[in-house]
Short mmCIF file of C-alpha atoms (C1' of nucleotides) in Angstrom, two decimals:
data_model
loop_
_atom_site.label_atom_id
_atom_site.label_comp_id
_atom_site.label_asym_id
_atom_site.label_seq_id
_atom_site.Cartn_x
_atom_site.Cartn_y
_atom_site.Cartn_z
CA UNK A 20 24.23 11.36 -23.31
CA UNK A 21 24.57 7.35 -21.54
CA UNK A 22 23.88 8.05 -18.50
CA UNK A 23 22.81 4.40 -16.95
CA UNK A 24 26.32 2.94 -16.81
CA UNK A 25 27.35 -0.10 -14.71
CA UNK A 26 28.68 1.15 -10.88
CA UNK A 27 32.39 -0.75 -11.44
CA UNK A 28 32.28 1.83 -14.94
CA UNK A 29 31.41 5.44 -13.12
CA UNK A 30 33.83 7.97 -13.72
CA UNK A 31 34.02 8.11 -9.19
CA UNK A 32 33.97 4.61 -9.07
CA UNK A 33 36.82 4.10 -7.09
CA UNK A 34 36.59 6.98 -4.96
CA UNK A 35 33.26 6.20 -4.68
CA UNK A 36 31.28 4.77 -1.30
CA UNK A 37 30.88 1.33 -3.21
CA UNK A 38 34.76 0.56 -4.24
CA UNK A 39 34.64 -1.75 -2.16
CA UNK A 40 31.76 -4.18 -2.76
CA UNK A 41 32.54 -7.51 -4.85
CA UNK A 42 31.25 -8.15 -8.40
CA UNK A 43 28.74 -9.82 -7.47
CA UNK A 44 26.71 -6.93 -5.14
CA UNK A 45 28.25 -4.08 -7.10
CA UNK A 46 25.65 -6.05 -10.75
CA UNK A 47 23.53 -6.80 -8.57
CA UNK A 48 23.36 -2.58 -6.79
CA UNK A 49 23.97 -1.70 -10.68
CA UNK A 50 20.57 -3.96 -11.61
CA UNK A 51 18.55 -1.73 -8.35
CA UNK A 52 19.60 1.38 -8.90
CA UNK A 53 17.83 3.77 -11.44
CA UNK A 54 19.85 6.68 -13.12
CA UNK A 55 18.16 10.32 -13.76
CA UNK A 56 19.17 13.27 -15.64
CA UNK A 57 18.38 16.84 -14.09
CA UNK A 58 18.85 20.09 -15.41
CA UNK A 59 20.69 23.25 -13.14
CA UNK A 60 17.60 24.46 -11.55
CA UNK A 61 16.05 20.58 -10.85
CA UNK A 62 15.14 19.89 -7.11
CA UNK A 63 16.52 16.11 -6.61
CA UNK A 64 14.59 16.55 -2.81
CA UNK A 65 12.48 19.10 -0.78
CA UNK A 66 12.51 19.78 3.09
CA UNK A 67 9.95 17.85 4.42
CA UNK A 68 9.13 14.83 1.73
CA UNK A 69 10.23 11.34 2.82
CA UNK A 70 12.93 9.66 1.60
CA UNK A 71 12.72 6.58 0.01
CA UNK A 72 16.50 6.16 -0.56
CA UNK A 73 20.11 7.79 -1.35
CA UNK A 74 21.50 9.59 -3.83
CA UNK A 75 25.06 8.92 -5.87
CA UNK A 76 26.20 11.63 -7.81
CA UNK A 77 27.79 10.35 -10.92
CA UNK A 78 28.53 13.41 -12.97
CA UNK A 79 27.61 17.52 -11.54
CA UNK A 80 27.12 19.52 -8.70
CA UNK A 81 24.06 19.73 -6.15
CA UNK A 82 23.32 22.49 -3.93
CA UNK A 83 22.18 21.73 0.30
CA UNK A 84 19.85 24.52 1.15
CA UNK A 85 17.46 24.72 4.10
CA UNK A 86 14.41 27.46 4.02
CA UNK A 87 15.13 29.70 7.13
CA UNK A 88 12.76 32.71 8.31
CA UNK A 89 9.66 33.61 6.10
CA UNK A 90 11.23 31.39 3.37
CA UNK A 91 14.73 32.66 2.82
CA UNK A 92 16.96 30.86 1.36
CA UNK A 93 20.01 28.94 3.46
CA UNK A 94 22.62 27.70 1.35
CA UNK A 95 24.43 24.89 3.85
CA UNK A 96 27.15 23.29 1.39
CA UNK A 97 27.23 22.01 -1.91
CA UNK A 98 27.51 18.05 -2.88
CA UNK A 99 29.66 16.63 -5.62
CA UNK A 100 30.69 13.64 -8.15
CA UNK A 101 30.47 10.81 -5.95
CA UNK A 102 29.13 12.25 -3.30
CA UNK A 103 25.81 10.67 -1.57
CA UNK A 104 22.80 12.63 -0.56
CA UNK A 105 20.28 12.39 2.06
CA UNK A 106 22.27 9.64 4.08
CA UNK A 107 20.98 11.21 7.08
CA UNK A 108 16.86 11.15 6.92
CA UNK A 109 17.12 7.88 5.35
CA UNK A 110 18.81 7.22 8.42
CA UNK A 111 16.32 8.82 11.30
CA UNK A 112 13.67 8.34 9.63
CA UNK A 113 13.01 11.95 9.30
CA UNK A 114 11.34 14.16 6.00
CA UNK A 115 14.04 15.75 4.49
CA UNK A 116 15.50 18.79 6.67
CA UNK A 117 16.94 19.97 3.67
CA UNK A 118 16.25 20.12 0.13
CA UNK A 119 19.24 19.32 -2.69
CA UNK A 120 19.35 21.38 -6.36
CA UNK A 121 21.35 20.62 -9.40
CA UNK A 122 24.02 22.98 -9.61
CA UNK A 123 24.42 22.71 -12.77
CA UNK A 124 22.90 19.12 -15.04
CA UNK A 125 23.95 16.96 -13.58
CA UNK A 126 23.22 12.78 -13.78
CA UNK A 127 21.86 11.40 -10.27
CA UNK A 128 21.86 7.42 -9.34
CA UNK A 129 18.92 6.48 -6.67
CA UNK A 130 19.27 3.47 -4.85
CA UNK A 131 16.21 2.57 -3.12
CA UNK A 132 16.09 2.06 1.07
CA UNK A 133 16.03 -1.15 1.03
CA UNK A 134 18.29 -1.87 -0.78
CA UNK A 135 20.73 0.16 0.10
CA UNK A 136 20.87 -0.95 4.43
CA UNK A 137 20.90 -4.35 2.73
CA UNK A 138 23.86 -3.66 1.51
CA UNK A 139 24.93 -2.02 4.14
CA UNK A 140 24.65 -4.26 6.55
CA UNK A 141 26.58 -6.59 4.35
CA UNK A 142 29.42 -4.35 4.37
CA UNK A 143 30.99 -3.04 7.73
CA UNK A 144 33.54 -0.85 5.74
CA UNK A 145 30.36 1.59 4.74
CA UNK A 146 29.19 1.42 7.86
CA UNK A 147 32.45 3.09 9.17
CA UNK A 148 32.87 5.45 5.78
CA UNK A 149 28.99 6.97 6.17
CA UNK A 150 29.71 7.38 9.76
CA UNK A 151 32.61 9.53 8.60
CA UNK A 152 31.16 10.95 6.22
CA UNK A 153 28.57 11.98 9.13
CA UNK A 154 31.57 13.52 11.55
CA UNK A 155 33.40 15.27 8.96
CA UNK A 156 29.76 16.81 7.97
CA UNK A 157 29.85 18.40 12.15
CA UNK A 158 32.84 19.12 12.39
CA UNK A 159 32.83 21.16 9.48
CA UNK A 160 29.28 22.52 10.35
CA UNK A 161 30.48 23.63 13.99
CA UNK A 162 33.06 25.05 12.88
CA UNK A 163 30.73 27.42 10.55
CA UNK A 164 28.31 28.14 13.42
CA UNK A 165 31.83 29.34 15.45
CA UNK A 166 32.70 31.27 12.09
CA UNK A 167 29.18 33.08 12.33
CA UNK A 168 29.06 33.43 15.36
CA UNK A 169 32.08 35.54 16.00
CA UNK A 170 33.28 36.96 12.39
CA UNK A 171 31.57 39.58 10.36
CA UNK A 172 30.51 39.65 7.49
CA UNK A 173 34.09 40.62 5.74
CA UNK A 174 35.98 37.92 7.05
CA UNK A 175 32.55 35.19 6.51
CA UNK A 176 32.85 36.47 2.68
CA UNK A 177 36.27 36.06 2.14
CA UNK A 178 35.84 32.17 4.28
CA UNK A 179 33.11 31.42 1.81
CA UNK A 180 34.91 32.28 -1.69
CA UNK A 181 37.67 29.91 0.05
CA UNK A 182 35.91 27.28 0.09
CA UNK A 183 33.27 27.88 -3.27
CA UNK A 184 37.40 27.97 -4.53
CA UNK A 185 38.11 24.91 -3.19
CA UNK A 186 34.43 23.13 -4.46
CA UNK A 187 34.38 24.88 -7.28
CA UNK A 188 38.20 23.65 -8.76
CA UNK A 189 38.65 21.52 -12.04
CA UNK A 190 41.80 20.10 -12.40
CA UNK A 191 44.61 22.27 -10.68
CA UNK A 192 43.48 25.51 -12.88
CA UNK A 193 42.20 28.75 -10.41
CA UNK A 194 38.75 28.05 -10.53
CA UNK A 195 35.87 29.79 -11.66
CA UNK A 196 32.68 30.68 -8.91
CA UNK A 197 29.41 30.84 -10.89
CA UNK A 198 27.08 32.11 -7.99
CA UNK A 199 24.76 34.73 -7.61
CA UNK A 200 25.11 37.55 -5.34
CA UNK A 201 22.45 37.14 -4.03
CA UNK A 202 23.02 32.70 -3.40
CA UNK A 203 26.68 34.55 -1.55
CA UNK A 204 24.19 36.45 0.16
CA UNK A 205 22.77 33.14 1.38
CA UNK A 206 25.89 31.36 2.31
CA UNK A 207 27.45 33.99 4.38
CA UNK A 208 23.60 35.30 6.61
CA UNK A 209 23.96 39.02 4.92
CA UNK A 210 22.24 40.95 2.51
CA UNK A 211 22.88 41.64 -1.20
CA UNK A 212 23.71 44.89 -1.03
CA UNK A 213 26.30 44.08 1.34
CA UNK A 214 27.23 41.53 -0.24
CA UNK A 215 27.91 43.26 -4.06
CA UNK A 216 29.60 45.88 -2.13
CA UNK A 217 32.38 44.06 -0.23
CA UNK A 218 33.17 42.18 -3.72
CA UNK A 219 33.54 45.37 -5.28
CA UNK A 220 36.21 45.66 -2.35
CA UNK A 221 37.77 42.28 -2.95
CA UNK A 222 37.78 43.92 -6.42
CA UNK A 223 39.14 46.65 -5.26
CA UNK A 224 41.83 44.88 -3.77
CA UNK A 225 42.99 42.83 -6.79
CA UNK A 226 42.09 39.79 -4.39
CA UNK A 227 39.02 38.46 -6.93
CA UNK A 228 38.52 39.43 -10.92
CA UNK A 229 34.96 39.60 -11.56
CA UNK A 230 33.23 39.12 -15.29
CA UNK A 231 30.05 39.36 -14.86
CA UNK A 232 28.29 37.03 -12.65
CA UNK A 233 31.69 34.91 -12.30
CA UNK A 234 34.08 35.79 -10.00
CA UNK A 235 38.11 34.12 -9.66
CA UNK A 236 40.58 33.99 -7.44
CA UNK A 237 43.41 36.19 -8.16
CA UNK A 238 45.13 35.85 -4.03
CA UNK A 239 43.68 33.44 -2.89
CA UNK A 240 46.01 33.43 0.64
CA UNK A 241 45.24 37.54 1.35
CA UNK A 242 41.42 36.07 0.96
CA UNK A 243 42.31 33.76 3.89
CA UNK A 244 44.49 36.16 5.90
CA UNK A 245 41.06 37.76 6.03
CA UNK A 246 39.36 34.95 6.77
CA UNK A 247 42.14 33.99 9.42
CA UNK A 248 41.39 30.63 8.76
CA UNK A 249 44.74 29.27 9.43
CA UNK B 288 30.15 7.58 46.20
CA UNK B 289 30.61 4.93 44.77
CA UNK B 290 30.65 5.17 40.95
CA UNK B 291 32.02 2.77 39.37
CA UNK B 292 29.39 0.32 39.41
CA UNK B 293 28.52 -2.23 36.68
CA UNK B 294 27.49 -0.87 33.31
CA UNK B 295 24.28 -3.45 33.57
CA UNK B 296 23.39 -0.63 36.87
CA UNK B 297 24.17 1.82 35.95
CA UNK B 298 20.93 4.48 36.30
CA UNK B 299 21.20 5.68 32.00
CA UNK B 300 21.43 2.03 31.43
CA UNK B 301 18.57 1.63 30.09
CA UNK B 302 18.60 4.10 27.96
CA UNK B 303 22.55 3.76 26.79
CA UNK B 304 24.12 2.73 23.60
CA UNK B 305 25.50 -0.28 25.60
CA UNK B 306 21.55 -1.27 26.44
CA UNK B 307 21.61 -3.52 23.75
CA UNK B 308 24.34 -6.21 24.53
CA UNK B 309 24.03 -9.29 25.81
CA UNK B 310 25.23 -9.72 29.80
CA UNK B 311 28.98 -11.24 28.66
CA UNK B 312 30.21 -8.45 26.76
CA UNK B 313 28.23 -6.06 29.54
CA UNK B 314 30.59 -7.88 31.85
CA UNK B 315 33.48 -7.64 29.90
CA UNK B 316 33.08 -3.43 29.13
CA UNK B 317 32.27 -3.13 32.66
CA UNK B 318 36.15 -4.58 33.79
CA UNK B 319 37.48 -2.35 30.71
CA UNK B 320 36.15 0.37 31.34
CA UNK B 321 37.34 3.27 34.06
CA UNK B 322 35.22 6.10 35.33
CA UNK B 323 36.44 8.78 36.84
CA UNK B 324 35.28 11.56 38.94
CA UNK B 325 34.94 15.38 37.50
CA UNK B 326 34.68 18.61 39.62
CA UNK B 327 32.19 21.52 38.08
CA UNK B 328 34.80 23.02 34.71
CA UNK B 329 36.82 20.18 34.40
CA UNK B 330 37.85 20.00 30.81
CA UNK B 331 37.09 16.28 30.26
CA UNK B 332 39.65 15.99 26.48
CA UNK B 333 40.65 19.64 24.48
CA UNK B 334 41.18 21.09 21.26
CA UNK B 335 43.87 19.39 19.74
CA UNK B 336 44.35 16.29 21.49
CA UNK B 337 43.97 13.10 20.22
CA UNK B 338 41.55 10.67 20.79
CA UNK B 339 41.90 7.47 22.91
CA UNK B 340 38.84 5.83 23.73
CA UNK B 341 35.54 7.05 24.20
CA UNK B 342 33.61 8.85 27.45
CA UNK B 343 30.36 8.31 29.10
CA UNK B 344 28.24 10.35 31.07
CA UNK B 345 27.45 8.34 33.88
CA UNK B 346 26.13 11.62 36.17
CA UNK B 347 26.33 15.40 34.98
CA UNK B 348 26.37 17.98 32.65
CA UNK B 349 28.94 18.41 29.90
CA UNK B 350 29.34 21.90 28.35
CA UNK B 351 30.82 21.48 24.33
CA UNK B 352 32.93 24.69 23.13
CA UNK B 353 34.56 25.38 20.31
CA UNK B 354 37.95 27.93 20.47
CA UNK B 355 37.32 30.66 17.81
CA UNK B 356 38.61 34.63 16.96
CA UNK B 357 41.68 35.21 19.08
CA UNK B 358 40.53 32.16 21.79
CA UNK B 359 36.40 33.31 21.93
CA UNK B 360 34.89 30.15 23.87
CA UNK B 361 31.62 29.38 21.06
CA UNK B 362 29.96 26.68 22.91
CA UNK B 363 28.41 24.52 20.92
CA UNK B 364 25.89 22.21 23.24
CA UNK B 365 25.41 20.64 26.19
CA UNK B 366 26.07 16.73 27.15
CA UNK B 367 23.72 14.71 29.27
CA UNK B 368 23.91 11.44 31.21
CA UNK B 369 23.69 8.68 29.03
CA UNK B 370 25.53 10.62 26.03
CA UNK B 371 28.67 9.33 24.74
CA UNK B 372 30.94 12.18 23.84
CA UNK B 373 34.11 12.02 21.46
CA UNK B 374 32.54 9.52 18.88
CA UNK B 375 33.14 11.81 16.01
CA UNK B 376 36.55 12.35 16.33
CA UNK B 377 37.45 8.57 17.97
CA UNK B 378 35.83 8.16 14.68
CA UNK B 379 37.93 10.20 12.18
CA UNK B 380 41.01 9.29 13.98
CA UNK B 381 41.27 12.90 14.08
CA UNK B 382 42.15 15.47 16.97
CA UNK B 383 39.53 16.91 19.61
CA UNK B 384 38.00 20.07 17.02
CA UNK B 385 36.25 21.42 20.45
CA UNK B 386 37.36 21.50 24.16
CA UNK B 387 34.21 18.92 26.25
CA UNK B 388 34.17 20.90 29.91
CA UNK B 389 32.02 19.80 32.95
CA UNK B 390 29.10 22.15 33.63
CA UNK B 391 28.89 21.01 37.52
CA UNK B 392 30.43 18.31 39.58
CA UNK B 393 30.20 14.64 37.26
CA UNK B 394 30.75 11.44 37.20
CA UNK B 395 32.33 10.03 33.74
CA UNK B 396 32.86 6.49 31.94
CA UNK B 397 36.12 6.51 29.60
CA UNK B 398 36.15 3.22 27.51
CA UNK B 399 39.13 2.64 25.17
CA UNK B 400 38.97 2.44 21.99
CA UNK B 401 39.95 -0.89 21.14
CA UNK B 402 37.26 -1.50 23.14
CA UNK B 403 34.88 0.57 21.93
CA UNK B 404 35.22 -0.85 18.40
CA UNK B 405 35.61 -4.27 19.20
CA UNK B 406 31.69 -4.03 20.56
CA UNK B 407 31.03 -1.53 17.83
CA UNK B 408 31.66 -5.16 15.06
CA UNK B 409 30.00 -6.98 17.70
CA UNK B 410 26.73 -4.99 17.71
CA UNK B 411 25.46 -3.89 13.95
CA UNK B 412 22.16 -1.47 15.90
CA UNK B 413 25.01 0.06 18.26
CA UNK B 414 27.07 1.37 14.40
CA UNK B 415 23.14 2.20 13.63
CA UNK B 416 22.31 4.41 17.01
CA UNK B 417 25.85 6.01 16.41
CA UNK B 418 24.98 6.71 12.88
CA UNK B 419 21.26 8.13 14.21
CA UNK B 420 23.24 9.92 16.54
CA UNK B 421 25.58 11.47 14.48
CA UNK B 422 22.60 12.41 11.99
CA UNK B 423 20.18 14.23 14.48
CA UNK B 424 23.73 16.25 15.14
CA UNK B 425 24.34 16.85 11.87
CA UNK B 426 20.68 18.09 11.06
CA UNK B 427 20.78 19.98 15.04
CA UNK B 428 24.25 22.26 14.12
CA UNK B 429 22.53 22.86 10.51
CA UNK B 430 19.43 24.47 11.78
CA UNK B 431 21.56 26.35 14.30
CA UNK B 432 23.57 27.61 11.26
CA UNK B 433 20.37 29.02 9.59
CA UNK B 434 19.59 30.77 12.96
CA UNK B 435 22.90 32.36 13.00
CA UNK B 436 22.57 33.65 9.98
CA UNK B 437 19.42 34.36 9.26
CA UNK B 438 18.10 36.06 13.21
CA UNK B 439 18.67 38.54 15.09
CA UNK B 440 20.59 38.48 18.31
CA UNK B 441 17.37 38.95 20.02
CA UNK B 442 15.44 36.31 18.36
CA UNK B 443 18.42 33.84 19.03
CA UNK B 444 18.35 34.85 22.86
CA UNK B 445 15.06 33.38 23.00
CA UNK B 446 15.88 29.88 20.93
CA UNK B 447 19.12 29.81 23.51
CA UNK B 448 16.75 30.00 26.34
CA UNK B 449 14.29 27.91 25.04
CA UNK B 450 17.05 25.37 24.02
CA UNK B 451 18.88 25.09 27.76
CA UNK B 452 15.32 25.30 29.53
CA UNK B 453 14.79 21.41 27.62
CA UNK B 454 18.43 20.64 28.87
CA UNK B 455 17.97 21.66 32.34
CA UNK B 456 15.00 20.92 32.93
CA UNK B 457 15.26 18.02 36.12
CA UNK B 458 11.48 16.48 35.58
CA UNK B 459 8.43 18.05 34.91
CA UNK B 460 9.07 21.77 36.75
CA UNK B 461 10.17 24.69 35.38
CA UNK B 462 13.71 24.61 34.56
CA UNK B 463 16.58 26.31 36.47
CA UNK B 464 19.21 28.42 33.96
CA UNK B 465 22.43 28.63 35.77
CA UNK B 466 25.44 29.77 33.01
CA UNK B 467 26.99 32.87 33.18
CA UNK B 468 26.39 36.50 30.85
CA UNK B 469 29.27 35.76 29.49
CA UNK B 470 28.30 31.95 28.35
CA UNK B 471 25.35 32.75 27.37
CA UNK B 472 26.48 35.49 25.05
CA UNK B 473 28.93 32.98 23.53
CA UNK B 474 26.30 30.77 23.13
CA UNK B 475 23.46 33.30 21.13
CA UNK B 476 27.28 34.82 19.82
CA UNK B 477 27.31 38.08 20.75
CA UNK B 478 28.50 40.55 23.09
CA UNK B 479 27.83 40.37 26.85
CA UNK B 480 26.10 43.35 27.30
CA UNK B 481 23.54 42.89 24.15
CA UNK B 482 23.07 39.77 26.57
CA UNK B 483 22.51 41.81 30.20
CA UNK B 484 20.18 44.34 28.48
CA UNK B 485 18.08 41.81 26.37
CA UNK B 486 17.71 39.43 29.68
CA UNK B 487 16.45 42.60 31.38
CA UNK B 488 13.48 43.81 28.65
CA UNK B 489 12.43 39.91 29.00
CA UNK B 490 12.11 40.32 32.66
CA UNK B 491 10.19 43.07 31.59
CA UNK B 492 8.26 41.35 29.94
CA UNK B 493 7.57 38.45 32.04
CA UNK B 494 8.73 35.64 30.35
CA UNK B 495 11.97 34.90 32.36
CA UNK B 496 12.77 35.13 36.05
CA UNK B 497 16.11 37.20 37.32
CA UNK B 498 17.25 35.57 41.03
CA UNK B 499 21.42 36.84 40.65
CA UNK B 500 22.43 34.75 38.09
CA UNK B 501 20.09 32.02 38.05
CA UNK B 502 17.28 32.44 35.61
CA UNK B 503 14.01 30.96 35.06
CA UNK B 504 11.67 30.54 32.49
CA UNK B 505 8.34 32.01 33.36
CA UNK B 506 6.84 31.91 29.26
CA UNK B 507 8.46 29.14 27.23
CA UNK B 508 4.86 30.29 24.44
CA UNK B 509 6.29 33.29 24.41
CA UNK B 510 10.09 33.08 23.81
CA UNK B 511 9.11 31.03 21.80
CA UNK B 512 7.04 33.38 19.91
CA UNK B 513 9.83 35.19 19.60
CA UNK B 514 12.45 33.09 18.51
CA UNK B 515 9.90 31.83 15.67
CA UNK B 516 10.43 28.31 15.74
CA UNK B 517 7.20 27.14 15.37
"C1'" DC C 196 18.75 41.64 -32.83
"C1'" DT C 197 15.73 43.72 -29.49
"C1'" DG C 198 13.20 44.02 -25.54
"C1'" DA C 199 11.95 43.32 -21.37
"C1'" DA C 200 12.67 40.92 -16.94
"C1'" DA C 201 16.19 40.16 -13.54
"C1'" DA C 202 20.18 41.13 -11.77
"C1'" DA C 203 24.55 44.24 -10.26
"C1'" DC C 204 25.27 48.11 -8.65
"C1'" DT C 205 25.05 52.71 -5.83
"C1'" DG C 206 24.34 56.48 -1.99
"C1'" DA C 207 21.20 57.58 1.75
"C1'" DT C 208 19.74 56.44 5.82
"C1'" DA C 209 18.02 53.67 9.97
"C1'" DA C 210 18.30 50.28 12.54
"C1'" DA C 211 21.61 46.85 14.90
"C1'" DA C 212 25.02 45.84 17.50
"C1'" DA C 213 29.51 46.51 19.17
"C1'" DT C 214 32.67 49.18 21.93
"C1'" DC C 215 34.07 51.88 25.96
"C1'" DA C 216 34.02 53.85 30.85
"C1'" DT C 217 31.80 53.71 35.10
"C1'" DT C 218 28.59 51.82 38.94
"C1'" DT C 219 26.57 48.77 40.99
"C1'" DT C 220 25.51 44.18 42.78
"C1'" DT C 221 26.99 39.87 43.79
"C1'" DA C 222 30.17 35.74 45.84
"C1'" DA C 223 34.12 34.20 47.07
"C1'" DT C 224 37.41 34.79 50.70
"C1'" DT C 225 39.51 35.40 55.15
"C1'" DA D 273 30.77 40.06 58.82
"C1'" DA D 274 34.34 42.73 56.35
"C1'" DT D 275 36.83 42.74 52.09
"C1'" DT D 276 37.90 41.77 47.38
"C1'" DA D 277 37.55 40.28 43.09
"C1'" DA D 278 34.18 39.12 39.36
"C1'" DA D 279 30.30 39.30 37.23
"C1'" DA D 280 26.45 41.92 36.11
"C1'" DA D 281 24.71 46.49 34.46
"C1'" DT D 282 23.91 50.72 32.82
"C1'" DG D 283 24.56 54.86 29.65
"C1'" DA D 284 27.25 57.58 25.77
"C1'" DT D 285 29.19 56.60 21.59
"C1'" DT D 286 30.98 54.35 17.33
"C1'" DT D 287 31.08 50.93 14.38
"C1'" DT D 288 28.45 47.38 11.20
"C1'" DT D 289 25.07 46.07 8.97
"C1'" DA D 290 20.23 46.43 6.43
"C1'" DT D 291 16.67 48.70 4.23
"C1'" DC D 292 14.46 51.34 1.00
"C1'" DA D 293 15.23 53.94 -3.30
"C1'" DG D 294 16.97 55.04 -7.73
"C1'" DT D 295 19.58 53.58 -11.83
"C1'" DT D 296 22.61 50.51 -14.68
"C1'" DT D 297 24.13 46.53 -16.62
"C1'" DT D 298 23.38 41.43 -17.93
"C1'" DT D 299 20.27 38.09 -19.12
"C1'" DC D 300 17.79 35.15 -21.90
"C1'" DA D 301 13.58 34.87 -24.27
"C1'" DG D 302 11.39 35.16 -28.88
#
DNA sequence: CTGAAAAACTGATAAAAATCATTTTTAATT
DNA sequence: AATTAAAAATGATTTTTATCAGTTTTTCAG
């Protein structure tokens, strides 16, 4: 598979952070970046590691998680093609506070720190976009804090399924969510058994379909009603 | 009380976002800003309102909260002198996703959108600092999500007390935390009665002192041990 | 295709936390 | 200083959720 393509020919280029660069800078970026192919389940970076640059997802999906009490995984969010990963730590100059793991086979480009900052300085609209991204992530995080603080597990699980549906949907068709029960528990903040019991309830209520590990959202409106996300 | 002082003479100037501005821009900023005096408990902005600029705290403390299920308050964080408030929404161009309420009598300056962006564009290091602030807030928020998901109430309350101690400490002396039990519950995500019972336990264990509404941290290390924040 | 390991599921029980009802204390106001 | 409203505290009870122990199903390497 050809992965080391020109940025201008990248499937995510139009909607990417770099769409505003002029051809010359774009060619330069292409020469400086490095493309890597990752198998499902591989770490791109991990908690405590020093950032050397940023990662841009060409294809695939990535899980961002954090270690909590006694090494228990807390899943924070998912990154999709076109997303930059590791922005935060690169900017703050800290080690990564979380771990990025591919969720399926993925192609991810690496741009080193110096090159990235050079480009950022030249393109103020890139800075603006980064601020926008950080702002959006922060708003989502604070919404999640509120859910965690105030909603019971059933509501949080419904909320998570609705969010996942949006993340995993390809085209218009209803998406298939393929996460282990444990991963669902690590998103919602509950025990695996509780997730299993609640999924059975949702299935009983014809809100979801269950086919082995794969979940199918059947009644998104119904789940949203349970989740109380208006 | 004289509040409409020159930015360069502001008590928080040295450590402020604007410390890098040259004298000319600083004078201009001073002429464009507006100072307001707020009584304790007043809203500076509220959820759903459109941002018209940003707020810079000259003196006082501000509580940032969000409405959750059935209007229940979720307290997200506190802002201190020198902090900018409302950055996020101004950048994202959205209505405020949260409410800022003074926690004590405060003096807060307002800088309108246009002026602020003019300045930001002229000073790349200001953009960088904003990105840094947003990054830090995001990291803290994601840490809090993990706590909410994985820690029992007792640990979360201990954690909140340690954080509050750092927020409210003036100089080196141990700080006095003056929040209602309900507000503590709205930080931690629990019921008021649970907070009351746990505070009694902490008092019993000589971790805190209770004098009416005022709490005194007696054994920060001990609380950190309970909170499991190493 | 088969067997072992992992994941999913089920039921019983325990623990944590919320809710409800009531009393006591504190703070604010006249 | 007395009055009153709000906040804090306490006890009993219920609900929610976690934990434990065991069974069934699925997945995947050989």
